[in-house]
PDB file of C-alpha atoms and ligand atoms in Angstrom:
ATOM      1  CA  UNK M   1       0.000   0.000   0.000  1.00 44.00           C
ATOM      2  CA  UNK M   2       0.842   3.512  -0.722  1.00 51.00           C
ATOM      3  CA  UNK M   3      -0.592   6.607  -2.506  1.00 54.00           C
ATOM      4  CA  UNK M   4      -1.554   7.865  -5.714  1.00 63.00           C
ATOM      5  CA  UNK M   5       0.295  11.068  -7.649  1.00 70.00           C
ATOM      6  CA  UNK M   6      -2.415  13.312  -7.812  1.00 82.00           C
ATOM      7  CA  UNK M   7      -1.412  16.817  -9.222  1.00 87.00           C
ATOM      8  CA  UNK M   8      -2.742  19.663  -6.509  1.00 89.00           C
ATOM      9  CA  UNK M   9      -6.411  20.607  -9.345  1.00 93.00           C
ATOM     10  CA  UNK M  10      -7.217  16.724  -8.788  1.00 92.00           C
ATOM     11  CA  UNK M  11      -6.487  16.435  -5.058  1.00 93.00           C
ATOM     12  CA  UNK M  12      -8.211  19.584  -4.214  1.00 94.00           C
ATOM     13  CA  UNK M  13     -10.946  19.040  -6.533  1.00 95.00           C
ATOM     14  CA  UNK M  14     -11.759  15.519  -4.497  1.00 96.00           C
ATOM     15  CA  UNK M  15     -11.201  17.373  -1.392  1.00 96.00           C
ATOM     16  CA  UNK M  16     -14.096  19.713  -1.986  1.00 97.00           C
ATOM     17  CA  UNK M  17     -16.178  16.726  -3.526  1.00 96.00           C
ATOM     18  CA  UNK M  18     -15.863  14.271  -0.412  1.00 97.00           C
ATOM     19  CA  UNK M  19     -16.681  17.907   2.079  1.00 97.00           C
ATOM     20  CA  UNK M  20     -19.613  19.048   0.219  1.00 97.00           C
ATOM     21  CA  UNK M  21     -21.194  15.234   0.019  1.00 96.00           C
ATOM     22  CA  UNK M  22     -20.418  14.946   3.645  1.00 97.00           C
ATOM     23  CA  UNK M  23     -22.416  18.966   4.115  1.00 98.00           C
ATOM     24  CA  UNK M  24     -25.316  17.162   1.869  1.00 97.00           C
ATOM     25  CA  UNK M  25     -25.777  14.054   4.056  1.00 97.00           C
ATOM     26  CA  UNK M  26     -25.489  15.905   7.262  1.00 97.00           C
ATOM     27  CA  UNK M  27     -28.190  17.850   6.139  1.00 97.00           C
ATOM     28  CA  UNK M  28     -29.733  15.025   5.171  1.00 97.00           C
ATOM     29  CA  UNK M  29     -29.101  12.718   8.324  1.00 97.00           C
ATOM     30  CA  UNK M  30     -30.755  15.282  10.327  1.00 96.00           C
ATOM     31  CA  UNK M  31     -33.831  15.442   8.332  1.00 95.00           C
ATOM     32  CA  UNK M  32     -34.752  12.017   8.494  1.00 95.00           C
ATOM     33  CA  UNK M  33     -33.959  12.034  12.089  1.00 94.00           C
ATOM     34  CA  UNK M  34     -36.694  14.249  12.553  1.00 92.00           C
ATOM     35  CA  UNK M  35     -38.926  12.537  10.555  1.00 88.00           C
ATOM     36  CA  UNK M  36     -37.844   9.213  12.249  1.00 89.00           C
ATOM     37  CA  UNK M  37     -39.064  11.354  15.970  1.00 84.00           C
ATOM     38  CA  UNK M  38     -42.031   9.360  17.614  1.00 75.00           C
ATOM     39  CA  UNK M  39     -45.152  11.390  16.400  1.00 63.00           C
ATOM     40  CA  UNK M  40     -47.669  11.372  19.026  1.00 60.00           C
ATOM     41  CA  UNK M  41     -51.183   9.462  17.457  1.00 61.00           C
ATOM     42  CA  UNK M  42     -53.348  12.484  17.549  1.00 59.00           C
ATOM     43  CA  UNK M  43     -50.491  14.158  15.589  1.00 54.00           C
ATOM     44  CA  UNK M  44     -50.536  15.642  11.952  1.00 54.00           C
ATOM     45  CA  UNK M  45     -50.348  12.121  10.849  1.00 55.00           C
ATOM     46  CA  UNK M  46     -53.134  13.138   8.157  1.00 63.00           C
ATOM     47  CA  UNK M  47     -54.421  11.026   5.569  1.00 64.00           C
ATOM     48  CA  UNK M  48     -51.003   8.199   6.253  1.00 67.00           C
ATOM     49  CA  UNK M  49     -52.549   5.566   8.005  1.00 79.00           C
ATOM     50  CA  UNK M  50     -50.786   3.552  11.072  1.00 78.00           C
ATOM     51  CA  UNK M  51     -49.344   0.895   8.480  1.00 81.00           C
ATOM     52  CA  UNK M  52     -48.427   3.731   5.513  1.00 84.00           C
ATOM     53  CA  UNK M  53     -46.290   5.875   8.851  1.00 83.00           C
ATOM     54  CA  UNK M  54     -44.846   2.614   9.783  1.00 85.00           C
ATOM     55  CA  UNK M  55     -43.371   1.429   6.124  1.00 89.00           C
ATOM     56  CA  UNK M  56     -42.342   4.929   6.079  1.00 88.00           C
ATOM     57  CA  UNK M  57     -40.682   5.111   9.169  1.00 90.00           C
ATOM     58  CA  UNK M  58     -38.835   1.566   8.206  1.00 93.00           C
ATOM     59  CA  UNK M  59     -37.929   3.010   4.436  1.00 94.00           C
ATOM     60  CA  UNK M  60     -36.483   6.236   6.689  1.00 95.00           C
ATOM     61  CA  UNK M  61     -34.971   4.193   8.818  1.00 96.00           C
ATOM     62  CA  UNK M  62     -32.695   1.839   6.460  1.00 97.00           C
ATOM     63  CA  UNK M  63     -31.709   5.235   4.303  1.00 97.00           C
ATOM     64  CA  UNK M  64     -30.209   6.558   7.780  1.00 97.00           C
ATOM     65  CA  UNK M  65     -28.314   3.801   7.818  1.00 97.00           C
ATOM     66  CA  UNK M  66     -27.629   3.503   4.277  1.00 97.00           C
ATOM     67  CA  UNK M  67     -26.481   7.207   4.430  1.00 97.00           C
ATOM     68  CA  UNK M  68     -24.557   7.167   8.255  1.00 97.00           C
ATOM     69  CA  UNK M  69     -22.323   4.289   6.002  1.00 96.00           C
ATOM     70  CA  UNK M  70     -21.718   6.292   3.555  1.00 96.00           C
ATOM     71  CA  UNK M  71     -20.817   9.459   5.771  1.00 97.00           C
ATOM     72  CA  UNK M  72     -18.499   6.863   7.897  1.00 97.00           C
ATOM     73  CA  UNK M  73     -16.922   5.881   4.159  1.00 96.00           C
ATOM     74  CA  UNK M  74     -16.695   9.358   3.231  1.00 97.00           C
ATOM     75  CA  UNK M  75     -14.468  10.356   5.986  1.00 97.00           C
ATOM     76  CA  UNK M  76     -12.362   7.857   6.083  1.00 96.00           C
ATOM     77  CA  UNK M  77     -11.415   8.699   2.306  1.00 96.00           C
ATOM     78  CA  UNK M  78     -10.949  12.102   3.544  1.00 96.00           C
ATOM     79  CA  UNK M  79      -8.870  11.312   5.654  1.00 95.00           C
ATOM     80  CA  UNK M  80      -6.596   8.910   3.413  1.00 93.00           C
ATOM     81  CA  UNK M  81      -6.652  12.159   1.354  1.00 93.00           C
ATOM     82  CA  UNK M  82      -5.705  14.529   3.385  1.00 91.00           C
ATOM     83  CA  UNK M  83      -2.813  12.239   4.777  1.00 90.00           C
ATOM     84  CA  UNK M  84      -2.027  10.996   1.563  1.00 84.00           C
ATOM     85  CA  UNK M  85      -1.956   7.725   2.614  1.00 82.00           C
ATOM     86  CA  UNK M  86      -4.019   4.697   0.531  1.00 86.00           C
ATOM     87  CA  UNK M  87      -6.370   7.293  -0.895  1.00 91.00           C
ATOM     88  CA  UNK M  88      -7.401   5.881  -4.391  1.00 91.00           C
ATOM     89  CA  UNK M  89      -5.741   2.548  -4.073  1.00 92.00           C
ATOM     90  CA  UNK M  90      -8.434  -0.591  -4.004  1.00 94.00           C
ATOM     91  CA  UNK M  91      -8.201  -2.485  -1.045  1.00 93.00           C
ATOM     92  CA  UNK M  92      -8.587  -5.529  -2.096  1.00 95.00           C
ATOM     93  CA  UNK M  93      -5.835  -5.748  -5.272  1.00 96.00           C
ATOM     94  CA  UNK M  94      -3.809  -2.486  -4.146  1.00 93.00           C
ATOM     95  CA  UNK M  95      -4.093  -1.292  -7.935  1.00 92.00           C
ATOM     96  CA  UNK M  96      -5.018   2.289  -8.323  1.00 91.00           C
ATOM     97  CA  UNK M  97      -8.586   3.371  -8.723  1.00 93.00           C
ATOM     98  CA  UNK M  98      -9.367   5.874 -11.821  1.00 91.00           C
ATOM     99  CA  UNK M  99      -9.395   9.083 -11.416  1.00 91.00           C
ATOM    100  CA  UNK M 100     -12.603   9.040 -13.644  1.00 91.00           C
ATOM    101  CA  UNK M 101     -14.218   6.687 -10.681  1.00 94.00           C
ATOM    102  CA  UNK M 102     -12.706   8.586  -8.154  1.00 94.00           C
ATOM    103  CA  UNK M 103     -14.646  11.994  -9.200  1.00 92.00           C
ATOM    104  CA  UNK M 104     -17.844   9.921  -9.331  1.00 93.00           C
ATOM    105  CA  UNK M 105     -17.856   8.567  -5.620  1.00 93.00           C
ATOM    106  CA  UNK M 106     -15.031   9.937  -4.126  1.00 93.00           C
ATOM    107  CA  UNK M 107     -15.064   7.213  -1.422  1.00 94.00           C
ATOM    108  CA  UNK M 108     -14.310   4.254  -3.300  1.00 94.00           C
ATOM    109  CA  UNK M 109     -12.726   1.748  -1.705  1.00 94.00           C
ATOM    110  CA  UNK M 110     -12.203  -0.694  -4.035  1.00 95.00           C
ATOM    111  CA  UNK M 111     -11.771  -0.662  -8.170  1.00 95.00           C
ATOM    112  CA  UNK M 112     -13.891  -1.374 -10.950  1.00 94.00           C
ATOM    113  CA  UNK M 113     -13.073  -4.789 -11.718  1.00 95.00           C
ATOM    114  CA  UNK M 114     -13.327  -5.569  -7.439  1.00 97.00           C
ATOM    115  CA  UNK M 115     -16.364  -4.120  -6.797  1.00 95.00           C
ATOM    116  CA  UNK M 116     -18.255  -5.929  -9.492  1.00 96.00           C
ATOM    117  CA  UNK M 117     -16.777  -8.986  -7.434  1.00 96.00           C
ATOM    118  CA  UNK M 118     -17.411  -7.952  -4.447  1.00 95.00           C
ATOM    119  CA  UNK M 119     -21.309  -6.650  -5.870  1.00 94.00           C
ATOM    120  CA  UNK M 120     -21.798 -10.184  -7.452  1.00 94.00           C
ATOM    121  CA  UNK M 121     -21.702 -12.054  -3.948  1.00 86.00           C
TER     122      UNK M 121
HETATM  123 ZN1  LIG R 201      -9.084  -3.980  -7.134  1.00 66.98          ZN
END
């Protein structure tokens, strides 16, 4: 393991990507944590029946998860950035990860031909 040469326009350029997806989820995070508050019954529940607020609350539910992942993966990779160390290098076969890939979800871990492994299990 090691690092990738990235020229300063890349490295920077991934450094704002990974912050402002982090400032997005945040934002998100806390809105489905207030959605995901007990509502009292007699509550501006509406028109959603009990069984349409409870699918909801379990669809909310998995995408705060789904999304506190991706926060934990995103600053990780921030942190392999900012130290330079293992950023952009696949865990699994240690080859480097495009750059291409790398501007699309910043917080790969793993490259192209790995993660369709890894996706196929
Ligand atoms: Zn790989």
């Amino acid at each position: 393991m090691g690092f990738i040469m990235l020229d300063e326009t890349d490295k920077n350029q991934l450094e704002q990507l990974l912050k402002h997806e982090l400032k997005e989820l945040t934002l998100s995070i806390y809105e489905l944590k207030r959605l995901l508050e007990p509502v009292s019954p007699d509550n501006a529940i509406g028109r959603l029946s009990r069984m349409d607020a409870l699918e909801m609350q379990s669809v909310n539910t998995t995408k705060l998860q789904n999304q506190q992942n991706r926060v934990n993966q995103l600053q990780k990779a921030l942190l392999r950035l900012e130290k330079n160390y293992d950023f952009g290098l696949c865990f699994e076969c240690g080859e480097t990860i495009s750059l291409e890939r790398l501007k699309l979800k910043p917080e790969s871990e793993y490259c192209v031909s790995c993660q369709q492994i890894l996706d196929a299990r």
